Coordinates of C-alpha atoms in Angstrom, one line a residue:
M1 CA 214.3 131.1 79.1
D2 CA 211.1 133.2 79.4
Q3 CA 207.7 132.1 78.1
D4 CA 205.1 134.7 77.6
L5 CA 201.9 134.8 79.7
A6 CA 199.8 133.4 76.9
W7 CA 202.0 130.3 76.7
W8 CA 201.6 129.6 80.4
V9 CA 197.8 130.0 80.2
R10 CA 197.1 128.2 77.0
I11 CA 199.7 125.4 77.1
A12 CA 201.5 124.9 80.4
V13 CA 198.5 125.0 82.8
D14 CA 195.8 124.3 80.2
G15 CA 193.0 122.2 81.9
W16 CA 193.9 123.2 85.4
R17 CA 190.3 123.8 86.3
Q18 CA 189.4 120.2 85.8
R19 CA 191.7 119.0 88.5
P20 CA 190.5 118.1 92.0
G21 CA 190.9 120.3 95.1
P22 CA 191.0 124.0 95.9
R23 CA 191.9 126.3 93.0
Y24 CA 195.4 127.1 94.2
R25 CA 196.2 123.4 94.4
R26 CA 194.7 122.8 91.0
L27 CA 197.0 125.4 89.5
A28 CA 200.0 124.2 91.5
A29 CA 199.4 120.6 90.3
A30 CA 199.2 121.9 86.7
V31 CA 202.5 123.8 87.0
T32 CA 204.2 120.8 88.6
E33 CA 203.0 118.5 85.8
A34 CA 204.4 120.9 83.2
V35 CA 207.8 120.8 85.0
D36 CA 207.8 117.1 85.5
S37 CA 207.0 116.5 81.8
G38 CA 209.8 118.8 80.7
L39 CA 207.3 121.3 79.2
A40 CA 208.5 124.0 81.5
A41 CA 212.3 123.7 81.6
P42 CA 214.6 124.5 84.6
G43 CA 215.2 128.3 84.6
A44 CA 212.0 129.2 83.0
R45 CA 210.4 132.3 84.6
L46 CA 206.8 132.0 85.7
P47 CA 204.4 135.0 85.1
A48 CA 204.0 137.5 87.8
E49 CA 201.1 136.8 90.2
R50 CA 198.8 139.6 89.2
P51 CA 198.9 139.2 85.3
L52 CA 198.5 135.4 85.7
A53 CA 195.6 135.9 88.1
E54 CA 193.8 138.2 85.7
A55 CA 194.4 135.9 82.8
L56 CA 192.9 132.9 84.7
G57 CA 190.1 134.8 86.3
L58 CA 191.5 134.3 89.8
S59 CA 192.3 136.5 92.8
R60 CA 196.0 137.4 93.2
G61 CA 195.9 135.8 96.6
T62 CA 195.1 132.4 95.0
V63 CA 198.1 132.6 92.7
V64 CA 200.3 133.8 95.5
R65 CA 199.3 130.7 97.6
C66 CA 199.9 128.5 94.6
Y67 CA 203.4 129.9 94.2
E68 CA 204.0 129.4 97.9
E69 CA 203.0 125.7 97.6
L70 CA 205.4 125.3 94.6
V71 CA 208.3 127.0 96.5
A72 CA 207.7 124.7 99.6
A73 CA 207.7 121.7 97.3
G74 CA 211.0 122.7 95.6
V75 CA 209.3 123.1 92.2
V76 CA 210.1 126.8 91.8
A77 CA 212.4 129.3 93.5
R78 CA 211.8 133.0 94.1
R79 CA 214.6 135.5 93.3
V80 CA 214.2 138.9 95.0
G81 CA 213.7 141.5 92.3
A82 CA 213.8 139.0 89.5
G83 CA 210.8 136.8 89.7
T84 CA 209.8 133.2 90.2
F85 CA 211.7 130.5 88.3
V86 CA 211.5 126.8 87.7
R87 CA 214.1 124.9 89.7
G88 CA 216.1 122.0 88.3
R89 CA 215.0 118.8 90.1
P90 CA 217.4 116.0 89.1
A91 CA 215.9 113.7 91.8
W92 CA 212.6 113.8 90.1
T93 CA 213.6 113.8 86.4
Q94 CA 216.0 110.8 86.9
T95 CA 213.3 108.6 88.4
P96 CA 211.7 105.8 86.3
G97 CA 209.0 106.9 84.0
E98 CA 205.4 106.0 84.7
S99 CA 204.3 102.8 82.9
A100 CA 201.6 103.0 80.3
A101 CA 199.4 100.8 82.4
S102 CA 199.6 103.0 85.5
A103 CA 199.1 106.2 83.4
L104 CA 196.0 104.6 81.9
L105 CA 194.6 103.6 85.3
R106 CA 195.1 107.0 86.8
R107 CA 193.4 108.6 83.8
R108 CA 190.5 106.2 84.1
I109 CA 190.1 107.1 87.8
A110 CA 190.2 110.8 87.0
E111 CA 187.1 110.4 84.7
D112 CA 183.7 111.2 86.0
G113 CA 182.8 107.5 86.2
H114 CA 180.0 107.5 83.6
A115 CA 182.0 106.4 80.7
I116 CA 182.1 102.7 79.6
D117 CA 185.6 101.6 80.4
L118 CA 187.2 99.0 78.2
S119 CA 190.7 99.9 78.9
L120 CA 191.4 97.4 81.7
S121 CA 191.6 93.8 80.8
V122 CA 190.7 92.6 84.3
P123 CA 187.4 91.4 85.7
A124 CA 185.0 94.4 86.1
G125 CA 183.6 93.1 89.4
L126 CA 183.4 90.2 91.8
E127 CA 180.1 88.6 90.6
H128 CA 182.0 85.6 89.1
L129 CA 183.8 84.8 92.4
P130 CA 182.6 82.4 95.2
D131 CA 180.6 84.3 97.8
L132 CA 183.2 84.6 100.6
P133 CA 182.7 86.8 103.7
G134 CA 186.0 88.5 103.2
L135 CA 184.9 89.8 99.7
R136 CA 181.7 91.5 100.9
G137 CA 182.0 95.2 100.7
L138 CA 184.3 95.2 97.7
R139 CA 183.2 96.3 94.3
G140 CA 184.4 97.1 90.8
H141 CA 187.9 96.2 89.5
G142 CA 189.5 97.2 92.9
L143 CA 192.3 99.3 91.4
H144 CA 192.6 102.7 93.1
P145 CA 196.2 104.1 92.7
A146 CA 195.9 106.5 95.6
G147 CA 193.8 104.2 97.7
T148 CA 190.1 103.7 97.9
P149 CA 188.0 106.8 98.7
E150 CA 186.7 105.1 101.8
L151 CA 190.2 104.4 103.2
R152 CA 191.6 107.8 102.4
A153 CA 188.6 109.4 104.2
A154 CA 189.1 107.1 107.2
L155 CA 192.8 107.8 107.3
A156 CA 192.2 111.5 107.1
E157 CA 189.8 111.3 110.0
H158 CA 192.3 109.1 112.0
L159 CA 195.2 111.6 111.3
T160 CA 193.0 114.6 112.2
H161 CA 191.3 113.4 115.4
R162 CA 193.7 110.8 116.8
L163 CA 197.1 112.2 115.7
A164 CA 196.3 115.9 115.8
L165 CA 197.3 116.3 112.1
P166 CA 194.4 118.0 110.2
T167 CA 194.2 116.2 106.9
T168 CA 191.7 115.8 104.0
A169 CA 191.2 112.6 102.0
E170 CA 192.7 114.4 98.9
Q171 CA 196.1 114.8 100.7
V172 CA 196.5 111.0 101.3
I173 CA 198.2 108.5 99.2
V174 CA 197.9 104.9 100.4
T175 CA 201.0 102.8 100.4
S176 CA 202.0 99.2 101.4
G177 CA 203.3 100.3 104.8
A178 CA 205.6 103.1 105.9
Q179 CA 208.7 101.5 104.4
H180 CA 207.0 101.6 101.0
A181 CA 206.1 105.2 101.7
L182 CA 209.7 106.1 102.4
T183 CA 210.9 104.3 99.3
V184 CA 208.4 106.2 97.1
L185 CA 209.4 109.5 98.7
A186 CA 213.1 108.7 98.3
A187 CA 212.6 108.1 94.6
A188 CA 211.0 111.6 94.4
V189 CA 213.4 113.8 96.4
V190 CA 216.7 112.0 96.9
S191 CA 219.3 112.7 94.2
P192 CA 222.9 111.4 94.1
G193 CA 224.9 113.1 96.8
R194 CA 222.0 114.8 98.5
A195 CA 222.4 114.5 102.3
V196 CA 219.7 112.9 104.5
L197 CA 220.1 113.8 108.1
T198 CA 218.6 111.6 110.8
G199 CA 218.8 111.2 114.5
C200 CA 221.1 108.3 115.4
P201 CA 220.3 105.5 116.3
T202 CA 217.5 105.6 113.7
Y203 CA 214.8 103.6 112.0
A204 CA 216.4 100.4 110.7
G205 CA 214.6 100.6 107.4
L206 CA 215.7 104.1 106.4
A207 CA 218.9 103.0 104.8
G208 CA 217.0 100.4 102.7
A209 CA 214.5 103.1 101.5
L210 CA 217.5 105.2 100.3
A211 CA 219.3 102.3 98.7
G212 CA 220.1 103.0 95.0
R213 CA 219.3 106.7 95.2
G214 CA 222.9 107.8 95.9
G215 CA 222.0 109.9 98.9
R216 CA 224.3 110.3 101.9
L217 CA 222.8 109.2 105.2
L218 CA 224.3 111.3 108.1
G219 CA 223.5 110.7 111.8
V220 CA 223.2 113.3 114.5
P221 CA 222.7 112.7 118.2
V222 CA 219.4 111.8 119.9
D223 CA 218.7 112.3 123.6
P224 CA 215.5 111.8 125.7
L225 CA 214.1 115.1 124.1
G226 CA 214.5 113.8 120.6
V227 CA 217.0 114.8 117.9
E228 CA 219.5 117.4 119.0
V229 CA 218.6 120.5 117.0
N230 CA 221.9 122.3 117.5
A231 CA 223.6 119.3 115.8
V232 CA 221.1 119.5 112.9
R233 CA 221.7 123.3 112.7
R234 CA 225.5 122.9 112.4
A235 CA 225.1 120.1 109.8
T236 CA 222.5 121.9 107.6
A237 CA 224.6 125.0 107.5
Q238 CA 227.3 123.1 105.6
L239 CA 224.9 121.2 103.3
P240 CA 223.0 122.3 100.2
A241 CA 219.3 121.7 100.5
P242 CA 219.5 118.6 102.8
I243 CA 216.6 116.3 103.8
I244 CA 215.9 116.0 107.5
Y245 CA 214.2 112.8 108.6
V246 CA 212.6 112.8 112.0
D247 CA 210.3 110.4 113.8
S248 CA 208.9 113.0 116.1
A249 CA 206.3 110.9 117.9
A250 CA 208.6 108.1 119.0
S251 CA 212.2 108.1 117.8
S252 CA 213.1 104.6 116.6
P253 CA 214.5 102.7 118.4
T254 CA 214.9 104.8 121.6
G255 CA 211.3 105.8 122.0
A256 CA 212.3 109.5 122.6
V257 CA 209.5 112.0 121.9
L258 CA 210.6 115.3 120.2
S259 CA 209.8 118.1 122.6
R260 CA 207.7 121.0 121.4
A261 CA 210.5 123.5 121.7
R262 CA 212.8 121.3 119.7
G263 CA 210.1 120.8 117.1
E264 CA 209.7 124.6 116.6
A265 CA 213.5 125.0 116.5
L266 CA 213.7 122.2 113.9
L267 CA 211.1 123.9 111.7
H268 CA 213.1 127.1 111.9
V269 CA 216.3 125.4 110.9
A270 CA 214.6 123.7 108.0
R271 CA 213.2 127.0 106.7
R272 CA 216.4 128.9 107.1
N273 CA 218.6 126.3 105.3
D274 CA 216.2 125.3 102.5
A275 CA 215.9 121.8 104.0
L276 CA 213.1 119.4 103.3
L277 CA 211.5 117.9 106.4
V278 CA 210.2 114.3 106.3
E279 CA 208.2 113.3 109.4
D280 CA 207.7 109.6 110.2
L281 CA 204.5 109.2 112.2
A282 CA 204.4 105.4 112.1
Q283 CA 204.5 105.3 116.0
A284 CA 202.3 108.3 116.6
G285 CA 199.4 107.8 118.9
L286 CA 201.4 105.4 121.2
P287 CA 202.6 107.6 124.1
L288 CA 203.7 105.6 127.1
D289 CA 204.3 108.6 129.5
S290 CA 201.5 110.9 130.7
G291 CA 201.6 114.4 129.4
E292 CA 200.7 116.6 126.5
V293 CA 200.3 114.7 123.1
P294 CA 202.9 116.2 120.7
I295 CA 201.6 118.1 117.7
P296 CA 203.1 116.8 114.5
L297 CA 205.5 119.1 112.6
A298 CA 203.3 118.6 109.5
A299 CA 200.4 120.2 111.4
Q300 CA 202.5 123.4 111.9
D301 CA 204.0 123.6 108.4
D302 CA 202.4 122.4 105.2
S303 CA 205.7 122.0 103.5
V304 CA 206.6 119.0 105.8
I305 CA 206.0 115.6 104.2
A306 CA 204.5 113.1 106.6
V307 CA 204.5 109.3 106.3
G308 CA 203.1 106.6 108.5
S309 CA 201.4 103.2 108.7
L310 CA 198.8 101.2 110.6
S311 CA 201.4 98.5 111.5
K312 CA 202.3 99.7 115.0
M313 CA 198.8 100.6 116.3
F314 CA 196.9 97.8 114.5
W315 CA 198.6 95.0 112.6
A316 CA 201.7 94.8 110.4
G317 CA 200.0 92.2 108.2
L318 CA 197.6 94.9 106.9
R319 CA 200.5 96.4 104.9
I320 CA 198.7 99.8 104.9
G321 CA 200.8 103.0 105.0
W322 CA 200.3 106.5 103.8
I323 CA 202.0 109.7 102.5
R324 CA 200.7 113.2 103.3
A325 CA 202.5 115.7 101.0
P326 CA 202.2 119.2 99.7
A327 CA 199.8 119.5 96.8
A328 CA 202.5 120.3 94.4
L329 CA 204.2 117.0 95.1
H330 CA 201.1 114.9 95.2
G331 CA 200.8 114.1 91.5
H332 CA 204.4 113.2 91.2
L333 CA 204.4 110.9 94.2
L334 CA 201.3 109.2 92.9
R335 CA 202.9 108.5 89.5
L336 CA 205.9 107.0 91.3
R337 CA 203.7 105.0 93.6
S338 CA 201.8 103.5 90.7
A339 CA 204.7 103.0 88.4
H340 CA 205.9 99.9 90.3
D341 CA 202.6 98.8 92.0
L342 CA 199.4 99.8 90.2
A343 CA 197.3 100.1 93.4
P344 CA 197.2 98.9 97.0
S345 CA 195.3 95.7 97.9
A346 CA 191.6 96.3 98.0
P347 CA 190.9 93.6 100.7
S348 CA 193.6 95.0 103.0
Q349 CA 192.1 98.5 102.5
L350 CA 188.6 97.2 103.3
L351 CA 189.8 95.6 106.6
A352 CA 191.7 98.8 107.4
V353 CA 188.6 100.9 107.0
Q354 CA 186.6 98.5 109.2
L355 CA 189.3 98.7 111.9
L356 CA 189.6 102.5 111.8
R357 CA 185.9 102.8 112.2
A358 CA 185.7 100.2 115.0
V359 CA 188.3 101.5 117.4
D360 CA 187.4 104.2 119.9
G361 CA 188.9 106.0 122.8
A362 CA 188.3 103.1 125.2
W363 CA 190.0 100.7 122.9
L364 CA 193.0 102.9 122.5
A365 CA 193.2 103.5 126.3
D366 CA 193.2 99.8 126.9
L367 CA 196.0 99.3 124.3
L368 CA 198.2 102.0 125.9
A369 CA 197.6 100.5 129.4
V370 CA 198.8 97.1 128.1
L371 CA 201.9 98.7 126.4
R372 CA 202.8 100.6 129.6
D373 CA 202.5 97.4 131.6
R374 CA 204.8 95.6 129.1
R375 CA 207.3 98.5 129.3
S376 CA 207.4 98.4 133.1
L377 CA 207.8 94.6 133.0
V378 CA 210.7 94.6 130.5
V379 CA 212.6 97.5 132.2
D380 CA 212.2 95.8 135.6
L381 CA 213.3 92.4 134.3
L382 CA 216.3 93.8 132.5
A383 CA 217.4 95.7 135.6
R384 CA 217.1 92.6 137.7
H385 CA 218.7 90.0 135.4
L386 CA 221.0 92.2 133.2
P387 CA 222.2 95.0 135.5
A388 CA 225.2 95.7 133.3
W389 CA 223.0 96.8 130.5
R390 CA 222.0 100.5 130.3
V391 CA 218.3 100.9 129.6
T392 CA 216.3 104.1 129.3
P393 CA 212.5 103.5 129.4
P394 CA 210.9 104.6 126.2
A395 CA 208.5 107.6 126.3
A396 CA 206.5 106.2 123.4
G397 CA 206.4 103.4 120.8
L398 CA 206.9 99.7 120.9
S399 CA 210.6 99.3 121.5
V400 CA 213.2 99.3 124.3
W401 CA 216.7 100.3 123.4
A402 CA 219.5 98.8 125.6
E403 CA 223.2 99.6 125.5
L404 CA 225.6 96.8 126.3
P405 CA 229.1 97.1 127.8
V406 CA 230.7 95.8 124.6
R407 CA 232.0 97.4 121.4
E408 CA 229.5 95.7 119.1
A409 CA 226.3 93.7 119.8
E410 CA 226.2 91.6 116.6
T411 CA 228.1 88.7 118.2
Y412 CA 225.9 88.7 121.2
A413 CA 222.8 88.8 119.0
H414 CA 223.9 85.7 117.1
L415 CA 224.5 84.0 120.5
A416 CA 221.1 85.1 121.8
A417 CA 219.4 83.5 118.8
R418 CA 221.0 80.1 119.8
Y419 CA 219.2 80.6 123.2
G420 CA 215.9 81.1 121.4
V421 CA 215.7 84.9 121.4
I422 CA 216.0 87.1 118.3
V423 CA 216.9 90.8 118.9
A424 CA 217.9 93.6 116.5
P425 CA 221.6 94.5 117.0
G426 CA 222.5 98.2 117.0
G427 CA 224.3 98.2 113.7
T428 CA 221.0 97.9 111.9
S429 CA 219.9 101.2 113.4
C430 CA 223.2 103.1 113.2
A431 CA 224.1 105.8 110.7
C432 CA 227.1 107.2 112.5
G433 CA 229.0 104.1 113.7
G434 CA 228.5 105.0 117.4
H435 CA 225.6 102.7 118.4
R436 CA 226.8 99.2 117.4
H437 CA 226.8 98.2 121.1
G438 CA 223.0 98.5 121.4
V439 CA 220.1 96.1 120.9
R440 CA 216.5 96.8 120.1
L441 CA 213.8 94.8 122.0
S442 CA 210.1 94.7 121.2
L443 CA 207.5 95.4 123.9
A444 CA 204.6 94.0 121.9
A445 CA 204.7 90.3 123.0
S446 CA 202.7 88.8 125.8
R447 CA 203.9 89.0 129.4
Q448 CA 204.8 85.4 129.5
T449 CA 206.8 85.6 126.2
L450 CA 208.7 88.7 127.5
Q451 CA 209.6 86.9 130.7
S452 CA 210.9 83.9 128.9
A453 CA 212.8 86.2 126.5
V454 CA 214.6 88.0 129.2
D455 CA 215.5 84.6 130.8
G456 CA 217.0 83.6 127.5
L457 CA 218.8 86.9 127.0
A458 CA 220.3 86.6 130.5
A459 CA 221.6 83.1 129.9
A460 CA 223.1 84.2 126.5
W461 CA 224.7 87.2 128.2
Q462 CA 226.3 85.0 130.8
H463 CA 227.7 82.8 128.1
H464 CA 228.9 85.8 126.1
A465 CA 230.6 87.3 129.2
E466 CA 232.4 84.1 129.9
Q467 CA 233.6 84.0 126.3
L468 CA 234.9 87.6 126.5
A469 CA 236.7 86.8 129.8
A470 CA 238.4 83.8 128.3
S471 CA 239.5 85.6 125.1
P472 CA 243.1 86.9 125.1

């Protein structure tokens, strides 16, 4: 169904100028909202760039860039010789609707701040509370659906200068950790039957983030250079618009870093096969080998959706994560984020801002030196006390992946717990069924704790080996 130019200008994108950000992103956000609300139905043809630009008082280049954003986000599709059309997006339209409370809160935040706000029946400030040190620096009702402006700015600076991912505060949505970020993202883009490709072994929480969405999790091999792109290429050629999940900075749990050549090849595969790339940067900034710091895929292609958290570099108890997505997806993700959780914790955000501002290059260098020492210690201890295990030293991150000479490591993991050491068996990180014989070990404990842990693992392994030898 076609709508005329006047309908798009006066109805579908009405009010686009009042939105935040550059003009092409304002217009893209207005079109996206029209699609999400059902106002612009799947199959509807958008106006040609030049007439729309003239009607809105914009340059044609601005409208062209807006359409490019919408194509990258999967909102519209171009058909050569026919025009630009709204795509059907079942994964978006089947997600839970935004609650009235979250919609009201987002509308309140969007106001200029000068209106008297009686819409929120919560304390308007902290004046009535005891004067506690942890509350100083907080103000207002503390509800910011996308995150406080201070934290979004601090995260943008962190991503830009520490992780080599140029980012503005407007691109950031704060979440309660990377797991929450992946869950929100899955609600937006994973529809029943849609394939999600991941290197295997993979992040143990990925399956949980996809739970209930009906997507198919498919594993492809990972080696010391990261996910094998040829395997991704073969898989995507057989799948309609798949999602590719990659933790490029440190593949969990192996610690492999995606090489630059493979990163470029992966971007090419995604573009050629209409695949959506999701880049997990939760372990970015923690290289354990010397060499060039990898450039995130999201820094090379704005259509890549990046997620991450402060749990690995700082502290898991902060529960601070983030999403950096194309402008056309931003509003939809924010609605999903606030539909189940009105806003992230203000005290956690305040502490995160303070930490991000306090750390410097010397602090990070000391942290990496400690992690490299822990890696060397664990790898040496495992080689000495558990020579039957195959261990590849991680190039980045906080984990060591060990392969045991058994079919499955679940039984051994239960036994190790009886010896006082808890490890993650490979089944929790396996999407293909071929890595159940591995275990994931953390590097983040103290030297003394790690030494005691390997002693316990060795004793448990001896017990396990004796049980295996005695079994018929």
